Coordinates of C-alpha atoms and ligand atoms in Angstrom, one line a residue:
Chain T
X12 CA -72.6 107.5 -103.0
X13 CA -76.2 108.3 -104.2
X14 CA -77.0 106.5 -107.4
X15 CA -77.4 109.9 -109.2
X16 CA -73.8 110.8 -108.7
X17 CA -72.2 107.6 -109.8
X18 CA -69.0 108.2 -111.7
X19 CA -69.0 106.6 -115.1
X20 CA -66.6 103.6 -114.9
X21 CA -63.7 104.4 -117.0
X22 CA -61.2 101.8 -118.1
X23 CA -58.1 102.7 -116.4
X24 CA -54.9 102.1 -118.3
X25 CA -53.3 98.8 -117.1
X26 CA -50.4 99.9 -114.9
X27 CA -48.1 97.2 -116.1
X28 CA -45.0 98.9 -114.9
X29 CA -46.4 99.8 -111.5
X30 CA -44.9 98.2 -108.4
X31 CA -45.9 94.6 -107.8
X32 CA -47.8 94.3 -104.6
X33 CA -48.8 90.6 -104.6
X34 CA -47.1 87.7 -106.2
X35 CA -48.3 84.1 -106.5
X36 CA -45.6 81.7 -107.5
X37 CA -46.4 78.0 -108.4
X38 CA -49.2 77.7 -105.8
X39 CA -50.5 74.1 -105.2
X40 CA -53.2 73.1 -102.8
X41 CA -55.0 69.8 -102.4
X42 CA -57.7 68.6 -100.0
X43 CA -57.0 64.8 -99.7
X44 CA -56.8 63.7 -103.3
X45 CA -58.8 66.6 -104.6
X46 CA -56.1 68.6 -106.3
X47 CA -57.6 72.1 -106.4
X48 CA -54.7 74.3 -107.4
X49 CA -51.7 73.1 -109.4
X50 CA -48.9 75.4 -110.1
X51 CA -50.9 78.7 -110.2
X52 CA -48.9 81.9 -110.8
X53 CA -50.0 85.5 -111.1
X54 CA -48.9 89.0 -110.2
X55 CA -50.9 92.0 -109.0
X56 CA -49.7 95.6 -109.5
X57 CA -50.5 98.6 -107.5
X58 CA -53.6 100.4 -108.8
X59 CA -54.7 97.4 -110.8
X60 CA -57.9 95.4 -110.8
X61 CA -57.5 91.8 -111.8
X62 CA -60.5 89.6 -112.2
X63 CA -60.3 85.9 -111.8
X64 CA -62.8 83.8 -113.8
X65 CA -63.4 80.2 -113.3
X66 CA -66.1 77.6 -113.1
X67 CA -67.9 76.9 -109.8
X68 CA -65.6 74.6 -107.7
X69 CA -62.5 75.4 -109.7
X70 CA -60.8 76.7 -106.6
X71 CA -61.2 80.5 -106.8
X72 CA -62.2 80.9 -103.2
X73 CA -59.4 78.6 -102.1
X74 CA -57.0 80.8 -104.1
X75 CA -57.9 84.0 -102.3
X76 CA -58.0 82.3 -98.9
X77 CA -54.4 81.3 -99.5
X78 CA -53.5 84.9 -100.3
X79 CA -54.9 86.2 -97.0
X80 CA -53.3 83.3 -95.1
X81 CA -56.5 81.5 -94.1
X82 CA -55.3 78.5 -96.0
X83 CA -51.8 77.4 -96.3
X84 CA -50.7 76.3 -99.8
X85 CA -49.0 72.9 -100.0
X86 CA -46.3 74.3 -102.3
X87 CA -45.4 77.6 -103.8
X88 CA -44.7 81.1 -102.5
X89 CA -47.0 84.0 -101.8
X90 CA -45.5 87.5 -101.5
X91 CA -47.7 90.3 -100.2
X92 CA -46.3 93.8 -100.1
X93 CA -42.8 92.5 -100.2
X94 CA -43.3 89.9 -97.5
X95 CA -43.3 86.1 -97.9
X96 CA -46.4 85.3 -95.9
X97 CA -45.2 81.8 -95.0
X98 CA -42.4 83.3 -92.9
X99 CA -44.6 85.6 -90.8
X100 CA -45.6 84.9 -87.3
X101 CA -49.1 85.7 -85.9
X102 CA -48.4 89.3 -84.9
X103 CA -46.7 90.1 -88.2
X104 CA -49.5 88.6 -90.1
X105 CA -52.0 90.7 -88.2
X106 CA -50.1 93.8 -89.1
X107 CA -50.0 92.8 -92.7
X108 CA -53.7 92.0 -92.7
X109 CA -54.5 95.6 -91.6
X110 CA -53.3 96.6 -95.1
X111 CA -55.5 93.9 -96.8
X112 CA -59.2 93.7 -97.2
X113 CA -61.1 90.5 -97.8
X114 CA -64.7 90.2 -98.8
X115 CA -66.0 86.8 -98.0
X116 CA -68.2 85.0 -100.6
X117 CA -70.5 84.1 -97.6
X118 CA -70.3 87.7 -96.2
X119 CA -69.3 86.3 -92.8
X120 CA -71.0 89.2 -90.9
X121 CA -70.9 88.8 -87.1
X122 CA -74.5 87.9 -86.5
X123 CA -74.5 88.7 -82.8
X124 CA -73.5 92.3 -83.6
X125 CA -75.4 95.2 -85.2
X126 CA -74.3 96.6 -88.5
X127 CA -72.5 99.4 -86.7
X128 CA -70.7 97.1 -84.4
X129 CA -69.7 95.0 -87.4
X130 CA -68.1 98.0 -89.0
X131 CA -66.5 99.3 -85.8
X132 CA -64.9 95.9 -85.1
X133 CA -62.1 96.1 -87.6
X134 CA -61.5 99.8 -86.7
X135 CA -61.2 99.1 -83.0
X136 CA -59.0 96.1 -83.6
X137 CA -56.5 98.1 -85.7
X138 CA -56.5 101.4 -84.1
X139 CA -55.4 102.8 -80.8
X140 CA -57.7 104.9 -78.7
X141 CA -56.6 108.3 -80.1
X142 CA -58.6 107.8 -83.3
X143 CA -61.9 106.9 -81.6
X144 CA -63.4 110.3 -82.5
X145 CA -63.3 109.5 -86.2
X146 CA -65.2 106.3 -85.7
X147 CA -68.8 107.6 -86.1
X148 CA -67.9 109.5 -89.2
X149 CA -66.1 106.6 -90.9
X150 CA -69.0 104.2 -90.2
X151 CA -71.5 106.8 -91.6
X152 CA -69.3 107.3 -94.7
X153 CA -68.9 103.6 -95.3
X154 CA -72.6 103.0 -95.0
X155 CA -73.4 105.8 -97.4
X156 CA -70.9 104.5 -99.9
X157 CA -72.9 101.3 -100.1
X158 CA -76.2 103.1 -100.0
X159 CA -77.4 101.7 -96.6
X160 CA -77.0 104.6 -94.3
X161 CA -80.2 103.8 -92.3
X162 CA -79.3 100.3 -91.4
X163 CA -76.7 101.0 -88.7
X164 CA -78.7 99.7 -85.8
X165 CA -80.1 96.6 -87.5
X166 CA -78.8 93.0 -87.0
X167 CA -77.5 91.2 -90.0
X168 CA -80.4 88.8 -89.8
X169 CA -82.8 91.7 -90.4
X170 CA -81.3 92.5 -93.7
X171 CA -81.8 91.0 -97.1
X172 CA -79.1 88.9 -98.8
X173 CA -78.0 91.8 -101.1
X174 CA -78.0 94.2 -98.2
X175 CA -75.8 91.8 -96.2
X176 CA -73.4 91.7 -99.1
X177 CA -73.2 95.4 -99.2
X178 CA -72.6 95.7 -95.5
X179 CA -69.8 93.1 -95.8
X180 CA -68.3 95.3 -98.6
X181 CA -68.5 98.3 -96.3
X182 CA -66.7 96.4 -93.6
X183 CA -64.0 95.4 -96.0
X184 CA -63.5 99.0 -97.3
X185 CA -63.6 100.8 -94.0
X186 CA -59.9 100.4 -93.2
X187 CA -59.0 101.7 -96.7
X188 CA -56.8 98.6 -97.4
X189 CA -54.0 98.8 -100.0
X190 CA -55.0 95.4 -101.5
X191 CA -58.6 94.2 -101.6
X192 CA -59.6 90.7 -102.4
X193 CA -63.3 90.5 -103.4
X194 CA -64.8 87.0 -103.5
X195 CA -67.9 87.5 -105.7
X196 CA -68.9 91.0 -104.8
X197 CA -71.9 91.2 -107.0
X198 CA -73.4 87.7 -106.8
X199 CA -77.0 87.7 -105.7
X200 CA -77.5 91.4 -106.3
X201 CA -80.0 92.9 -108.8
X202 CA -78.4 94.3 -112.0
X203 CA -78.7 97.9 -110.8
X204 CA -77.1 97.4 -107.4
X205 CA -74.5 95.1 -109.1
X206 CA -73.6 98.0 -111.4
X207 CA -73.4 100.4 -108.4
X208 CA -71.1 98.0 -106.6
X209 CA -68.9 97.6 -109.7
X210 CA -68.7 101.4 -109.9
X211 CA -67.8 101.6 -106.2
X212 CA -65.0 99.1 -106.8
X213 CA -63.7 101.3 -109.6
X214 CA -64.1 104.4 -107.5
X215 CA -62.2 102.9 -104.5
X216 CA -59.4 101.9 -106.9
X217 CA -59.1 105.3 -108.4
X218 CA -59.4 107.3 -105.2
X219 CA -56.8 105.3 -103.1
X220 CA -54.8 103.6 -105.9
X221 CA -55.6 100.2 -104.4
X222 CA -54.9 96.9 -106.1
X223 CA -57.8 94.5 -106.2
X224 CA -58.3 90.8 -106.9
X225 CA -61.9 90.2 -107.9
X226 CA -63.6 86.9 -108.3
X227 CA -66.7 87.1 -110.4
X228 CA -69.1 85.3 -112.6
X229 CA -70.9 88.4 -113.5
X230 CA -69.6 89.3 -116.9
X231 CA -71.3 92.7 -116.9
X232 CA -69.3 93.5 -113.7
X233 CA -66.1 92.0 -115.1
X234 CA -66.3 94.3 -118.1
X235 CA -66.7 97.3 -115.8
X236 CA -64.0 96.6 -113.2
X237 CA -61.3 94.5 -114.9
X238 CA -58.0 95.9 -116.0
X239 CA -56.9 92.4 -116.6
X240 CA -58.7 89.1 -116.6
X241 CA -57.2 85.7 -115.6
X242 CA -58.9 82.4 -116.1
X243 CA -58.5 79.7 -113.5
X244 CA -58.9 76.2 -115.0
X245 CA -57.3 72.8 -114.2
X246 CA -55.8 74.5 -111.1
X247 CA -53.6 76.8 -113.0
X248 CA -53.8 80.2 -114.7
X249 CA -55.1 79.0 -118.0
X250 CA -55.2 82.4 -119.8
X251 CA -54.9 86.0 -119.1
X252 CA -55.2 89.4 -120.8
X253 CA -57.6 92.3 -121.0
X254 CA -61.3 91.8 -121.2
X255 CA -61.2 92.4 -125.0
X256 CA -58.3 90.1 -125.6
X257 CA -59.9 87.2 -123.8
X258 CA -63.3 87.9 -125.4
X259 CA -61.6 87.4 -128.8
X260 CA -59.7 84.3 -127.7
X261 CA -60.2 81.3 -129.9
X262 CA -59.9 78.6 -127.2
X263 CA -63.5 77.5 -126.4
X264 CA -62.7 77.2 -122.7
X265 CA -62.0 80.9 -122.6
X266 CA -64.5 82.0 -125.2
X267 CA -67.4 80.3 -123.4
X268 CA -67.3 82.7 -120.5
X269 CA -67.9 85.6 -122.8
X270 CA -71.0 84.3 -124.6
Chain W
X62 CA -55.7 48.3 -78.9
X63 CA -57.3 51.4 -77.5
X64 CA -60.0 52.8 -79.7
X65 CA -58.1 55.5 -81.6
X66 CA -60.8 58.1 -82.1
X67 CA -61.1 58.4 -78.4
X68 CA -57.4 58.8 -78.0
X69 CA -57.1 61.2 -80.8
X70 CA -59.9 63.3 -79.3
X71 CA -58.2 63.3 -75.9
X72 CA -55.0 64.3 -77.5
X73 CA -56.6 67.1 -79.5
X74 CA -58.3 68.5 -76.4
X75 CA -55.0 68.4 -74.5
X76 CA -53.4 70.2 -77.4
X77 CA -56.1 72.8 -77.4
X78 CA -55.5 73.3 -73.6
X79 CA -51.8 73.7 -74.4
X80 CA -52.6 76.4 -76.9
X81 CA -54.7 78.1 -74.3
X82 CA -51.8 78.3 -71.9
X83 CA -49.4 79.4 -74.6
X84 CA -51.5 82.1 -76.1
X85 CA -53.7 83.1 -73.2
X86 CA -51.0 84.8 -71.1
X87 CA -49.3 86.8 -73.7
X88 CA -50.5 90.2 -74.9
X89 CA -52.7 91.4 -76.4
X90 CA -55.2 90.9 -73.6
X91 CA -58.9 91.0 -74.5
X92 CA -60.0 92.6 -71.2
X93 CA -63.3 94.0 -72.4
X94 CA -64.4 90.8 -74.0
X95 CA -63.4 88.9 -70.9
X96 CA -65.6 91.0 -68.6
X97 CA -68.4 90.7 -71.1
X98 CA -68.1 86.9 -71.1
X99 CA -68.0 86.8 -67.3
X100 CA -71.3 88.7 -67.3
X101 CA -72.8 86.5 -70.0
X102 CA -71.6 83.2 -68.4
X103 CA -72.4 84.2 -64.9
X104 CA -75.7 86.0 -65.4
X105 CA -77.2 83.4 -67.8
X106 CA -76.6 80.7 -65.3
X107 CA -78.0 82.4 -62.2
X108 CA -81.7 81.3 -62.4
X109 CA -80.8 77.6 -63.2
X110 CA -78.1 77.5 -60.5
X111 CA -80.4 79.1 -58.0
X112 CA -83.3 76.8 -58.6
X113 CA -81.3 73.6 -58.6
X114 CA -79.4 74.7 -55.5
X115 CA -82.7 75.3 -53.7
X116 CA -84.2 72.0 -54.7
X117 CA -81.0 70.1 -53.9
X118 CA -81.0 71.5 -50.3
X119 CA -84.7 70.9 -49.7
X120 CA -84.8 67.4 -51.0
X121 CA -81.7 66.3 -49.2
X122 CA -83.2 67.6 -46.0
X123 CA -86.6 66.2 -46.4
X124 CA -85.3 62.8 -47.4
X125 CA -82.7 62.4 -44.6
X126 CA -85.0 63.7 -41.8
X127 CA -87.1 60.5 -41.3
X128 CA -84.1 58.3 -41.4
X129 CA -82.2 60.4 -39.0
X130 CA -85.2 60.6 -36.8
X131 CA -85.3 56.8 -36.6
X132 CA -81.9 56.8 -35.0
X133 CA -82.8 59.8 -32.8
X134 CA -80.2 61.8 -34.6
X135 CA -82.4 64.6 -35.9
X136 CA -80.2 67.2 -34.4
X137 CA -77.5 66.1 -36.8
X138 CA -79.4 66.8 -40.0
X139 CA -78.0 70.3 -40.5
X140 CA -74.5 69.1 -40.0
X141 CA -74.9 66.2 -42.4
X142 CA -76.8 68.1 -45.1
X143 CA -74.3 70.9 -44.9
X144 CA -71.4 68.6 -45.3
X145 CA -73.0 66.8 -48.2
X146 CA -73.9 70.0 -50.0
X147 CA -70.6 71.8 -49.6
X148 CA -68.3 69.0 -50.2
X149 CA -70.0 67.2 -53.0
X150 CA -73.5 67.9 -54.1
X151 CA -73.1 71.7 -54.5
X152 CA -70.0 71.5 -56.7
X153 CA -71.1 68.6 -58.9
X154 CA -74.7 69.6 -59.5
X155 CA -73.8 73.2 -60.2
X156 CA -71.0 72.1 -62.6
X157 CA -73.4 69.7 -64.4
X158 CA -76.1 72.4 -64.8
X159 CA -73.4 74.8 -65.9
X160 CA -72.1 72.3 -68.5
X161 CA -75.7 71.9 -69.8
X162 CA -76.4 75.6 -70.0
X163 CA -73.0 77.2 -70.8
X164 CA -71.1 74.4 -72.4
X165 CA -73.8 73.9 -75.0
X166 CA -74.2 77.6 -75.7
X167 CA -70.5 78.1 -76.2
X168 CA -70.3 75.1 -78.4
X169 CA -73.2 76.3 -80.5
X170 CA -72.1 79.9 -80.7
X171 CA -68.5 79.2 -81.7
X172 CA -69.7 76.3 -83.9
X173 CA -72.0 78.6 -85.9
X174 CA -69.3 81.3 -86.1
X175 CA -67.0 78.6 -87.5
X176 CA -69.3 77.3 -90.2
X177 CA -70.4 80.8 -91.3
X178 CA -66.7 81.9 -91.5
X179 CA -67.1 84.6 -88.8
X180 CA -64.0 83.2 -87.1
X181 CA -62.1 83.5 -90.3
X182 CA -63.4 87.1 -90.7
X183 CA -62.0 87.9 -87.3
X184 CA -58.7 86.5 -88.2
X185 CA -58.7 88.6 -91.4
X186 CA -59.6 91.7 -89.3
X187 CA -56.2 91.3 -87.6
X188 CA -57.7 89.7 -84.5
X189 CA -56.5 86.5 -83.1
X190 CA -59.8 84.7 -82.8
X191 CA -58.3 82.2 -80.3
X192 CA -57.6 84.9 -77.9
X193 CA -60.7 86.9 -78.5
X194 CA -63.1 84.0 -78.4
X195 CA -61.5 81.0 -76.7
X196 CA -59.2 82.5 -74.1
X197 CA -61.9 84.9 -72.8
X198 CA -64.5 82.3 -72.5
X199 CA -62.3 79.7 -70.8
X200 CA -61.1 82.2 -68.3
X201 CA -64.7 83.4 -67.7
X202 CA -66.0 79.9 -67.1
X203 CA -63.1 79.0 -64.9
X204 CA -63.7 82.0 -62.6
X205 CA -67.5 82.1 -62.7
X206 CA -68.2 78.5 -61.8
X207 CA -66.7 78.7 -58.3
X208 CA -68.7 81.8 -57.6
X209 CA -71.9 80.2 -58.8
X210 CA -71.1 77.1 -56.7
X211 CA -70.7 79.2 -53.6
X212 CA -74.0 80.8 -54.4
X213 CA -75.7 77.4 -55.0
X214 CA -74.3 76.1 -51.7
X215 CA -75.7 79.1 -49.9
X216 CA -79.1 78.8 -51.5
X217 CA -79.0 75.0 -50.9
X218 CA -78.3 75.5 -47.2
X219 CA -81.0 78.1 -46.9
X220 CA -83.4 75.6 -48.5
X221 CA -82.3 73.0 -46.0
X222 CA -83.1 75.4 -43.2
X223 CA -86.5 75.9 -44.7
X224 CA -87.0 72.2 -44.9
X225 CA -86.1 71.6 -41.3
X226 CA -88.6 74.2 -40.3
X227 CA -91.4 72.4 -42.0
X228 CA -91.1 69.7 -39.3
X229 CA -90.0 71.4 -36.2
X230 CA -88.3 74.7 -35.5
X231 CA -84.8 75.8 -35.5
X232 CA -83.4 79.3 -35.4
X233 CA -81.2 80.3 -38.3
X234 CA -78.3 81.0 -35.9
X235 CA -78.5 77.5 -34.5
X236 CA -78.8 76.0 -37.9
X237 CA -75.7 77.8 -39.2
X238 CA -73.8 76.9 -36.0
X239 CA -74.7 73.2 -36.6
X240 CA -73.5 73.3 -40.2
X241 CA -70.3 75.1 -39.4
X242 CA -69.5 72.7 -36.5
X243 CA -69.3 69.8 -39.0
X244 CA -66.9 71.5 -41.4
X245 CA -63.2 72.1 -41.3
X246 CA -61.3 74.3 -43.5
X247 CA -59.4 71.4 -44.9
X248 CA -62.7 70.0 -46.2
X249 CA -64.1 73.2 -47.6
X250 CA -61.0 74.3 -49.5
X251 CA -60.5 71.3 -51.8
X252 CA -64.2 71.3 -52.6
X253 CA -64.0 74.9 -53.6
X254 CA -60.7 74.4 -55.4
X255 CA -62.0 71.6 -57.7
X256 CA -64.7 73.9 -59.0
X257 CA -62.1 75.9 -60.9
X258 CA -61.1 72.8 -62.7
X259 CA -64.8 72.0 -63.5
X260 CA -65.2 75.5 -64.9
X261 CA -62.1 75.2 -66.9
X262 CA -63.3 71.8 -68.4
X263 CA -66.6 73.2 -69.4
X264 CA -65.2 76.3 -71.1
X265 CA -62.3 74.4 -72.8
X266 CA -64.5 71.5 -74.1
X267 CA -67.2 73.9 -75.3
X268 CA -64.7 76.1 -77.1
X269 CA -62.9 73.1 -78.6
X270 CA -66.0 71.6 -80.0
X271 CA -67.3 74.9 -81.4
X272 CA -63.9 76.0 -82.7
X273 CA -63.5 72.8 -84.6
X274 CA -67.1 72.4 -85.8
X275 CA -67.5 71.2 -89.4
X276 CA -70.2 70.4 -91.9
X277 CA -72.9 73.1 -91.8
X278 CA -75.7 73.3 -89.3
X279 CA -75.5 69.6 -88.4
X280 CA -72.0 70.4 -87.2
X281 CA -73.2 73.2 -85.0
X282 CA -75.7 70.9 -83.3
X283 CA -73.1 68.1 -82.9
X284 CA -70.7 70.6 -81.4
X285 CA -73.3 71.8 -78.8
X286 CA -74.3 68.3 -78.0
X287 CA -70.9 66.7 -77.6
X288 CA -69.7 69.8 -75.7
X289 CA -72.2 68.9 -72.9
X290 CA -71.5 65.1 -73.0
X291 CA -67.8 65.4 -73.0
X292 CA -67.6 68.1 -70.4
X293 CA -70.0 66.3 -68.1
X294 CA -68.0 63.2 -68.3
X295 CA -64.8 65.2 -67.7
X296 CA -66.4 66.7 -64.6
X297 CA -67.0 63.3 -63.1
X298 CA -63.5 62.2 -63.9
X299 CA -62.0 65.3 -62.3
X300 CA -64.2 64.8 -59.3
X301 CA -62.8 61.2 -58.9
X302 CA -59.3 62.5 -59.3
X303 CA -60.0 65.2 -56.7
X304 CA -61.2 62.7 -54.1
X305 CA -58.1 60.6 -54.7
X306 CA -55.8 63.5 -54.4
X307 CA -57.4 65.0 -51.3
X308 CA -57.3 61.4 -49.9
X309 CA -53.6 61.2 -50.5
X310 CA -53.1 64.5 -48.9
X311 CA -55.0 63.3 -45.8
X312 CA -57.9 65.7 -46.1
X313 CA -60.7 63.1 -46.4
Ligands
ATP516 N1 -61.9 73.5 -96.4 C1 -62.0 72.7 -97.4 N2 -61.9 71.4 -97.2 C2 -61.9 70.5 -98.2 N3 -62.2 70.8 -99.5 C3 -62.4 72.1 -99.8 C4 -62.3 73.1 -98.8 N4 -62.5 74.3 -99.3 C5 -62.7 74.0 -100.6 N5 -62.6 72.7 -100.9 C6 -62.7 72.1 -102.2 O1 -62.0 72.9 -103.1 C7 -62.7 73.0 -104.4 C8 -62.7 74.4 -104.8 O2 -63.6 75.2 -103.9 P1 -63.8 76.7 -104.0 O3 -64.6 77.1 -102.9 O4 -62.5 77.4 -104.1 O5 -64.6 76.9 -105.4 P2 -64.9 78.2 -106.1 O6 -64.1 78.2 -107.4 O7 -64.8 79.4 -105.2 O8 -66.4 77.9 -106.5 P3 -67.7 78.9 -106.5 O9 -67.6 79.7 -107.7 O10 -68.8 78.0 -106.5 O11 -67.5 79.7 -105.2 C9 -64.0 72.3 -104.2 O12 -64.0 71.1 -104.8 C10 -64.2 72.1 -102.7 O13 -64.8 70.9 -102.5
MG517 MG1 -66.0 80.6 -104.3

């Protein structure tokens, strides 16, 4: 996507009656006596972008890691695409994860591999040999989508922080997952690139009808991508609604995010 | 009371080994990555193993020659040095060098992958990181150390031949003949066999330390460091066990 052809982000109608693809029911998670999540519940519908707001250290990253099965909640149930993930064995979980994308807050690029190898890794892992011929095209396309087509042979260490974030995004999107979990996709980017990434998130949603869970502090980006906003506070879902609804909320805890 | 951290650590490593046997021999098999690791592990160690093997052979020969000469037993030097290298010095020195070089690099590599969430990223990509990272490396070290030991033994023996020729002259054929005359199969085999266990220990401990690294860059350093310390210690313990077992079997 060249910056000139960016689609104007349009606020999609909130698909409240669409199929539910991800459910969190009464999730609790503690580390020792640090009770990070207490009774958190939320639903995600197909084709919907939900943004989770919350102060630093409030447990947003812990929440998404529970969703993808990297952390196991102490209590509560997580249902992804109709399957209760606590009942899945390793192989079933791997199959499910092929339909999920996860952007790490820390990017988590493989630093011993080039950018191309980073992108190829999830493809090779999920595919059988018969689709190898599409590989080069998909890598090229994914890199163009994030505006970094000429970095394919570089190592992550040779890229800037923002470029690494965009490569991590390309790696998340390359398998065209049905549900995408973005942990701070625009943090550390300049305002222009941040807006491009927000537009890309919208574009992916509209093109493939994906559902996305987006953690963000960047209110500019939240306004662009969110169909619904949820506020994580005191370990629970403190408030939720559209961007406008929460911006008009009287509770100072909610209101403070929007000023 | 036993000190509990030590016991807990031993238990955790044993558990890690159990997981290796449970997961390592079920599909999917990471064949490509395994061969890649064999190349990395074997190739990286070649220079160090070659040099230490050569010096080991040379020093053993030069130091034992005067003593043996005093007893008029100079002709026995090749036999004695050959026996020492093949049965004990070759395996143990190669294993310790290997632990220093490969154990630390595995500990550091997996440790940094852990703290930068690359291991989690693999898991999210639908890859079992234990199979992809741990099983391939442990198998590679288990198979490569015996090969490296054979190589070090060979280089050490050649160095011994060179050492003998600095004093007098022997033909290579006579030297080899002398070495072989002192060795029986029952002595060579256990010495070779135990190196598989040494290699397994280095790979397993390196992977365990890296896989469970915590707390940022300090954790990576600690993982690399303790991988070397623990696997070296384990090599000596295994060596002691090996000598006990071969003794019981009547091979000593
Ligand atoms: N693996 C872990 N072990 C122990 N404590 C943890 C672990 N992961 C997170 N925590 C704790 O959980 C709390 C929430 O962390 P989390 O990373 O989810 O914050 P966050 O909301 O994502 O913050 P930020 O916006 O800064 O990324 C923190 O207090 C942190 O110390
Ligand atoms: Mg976070």
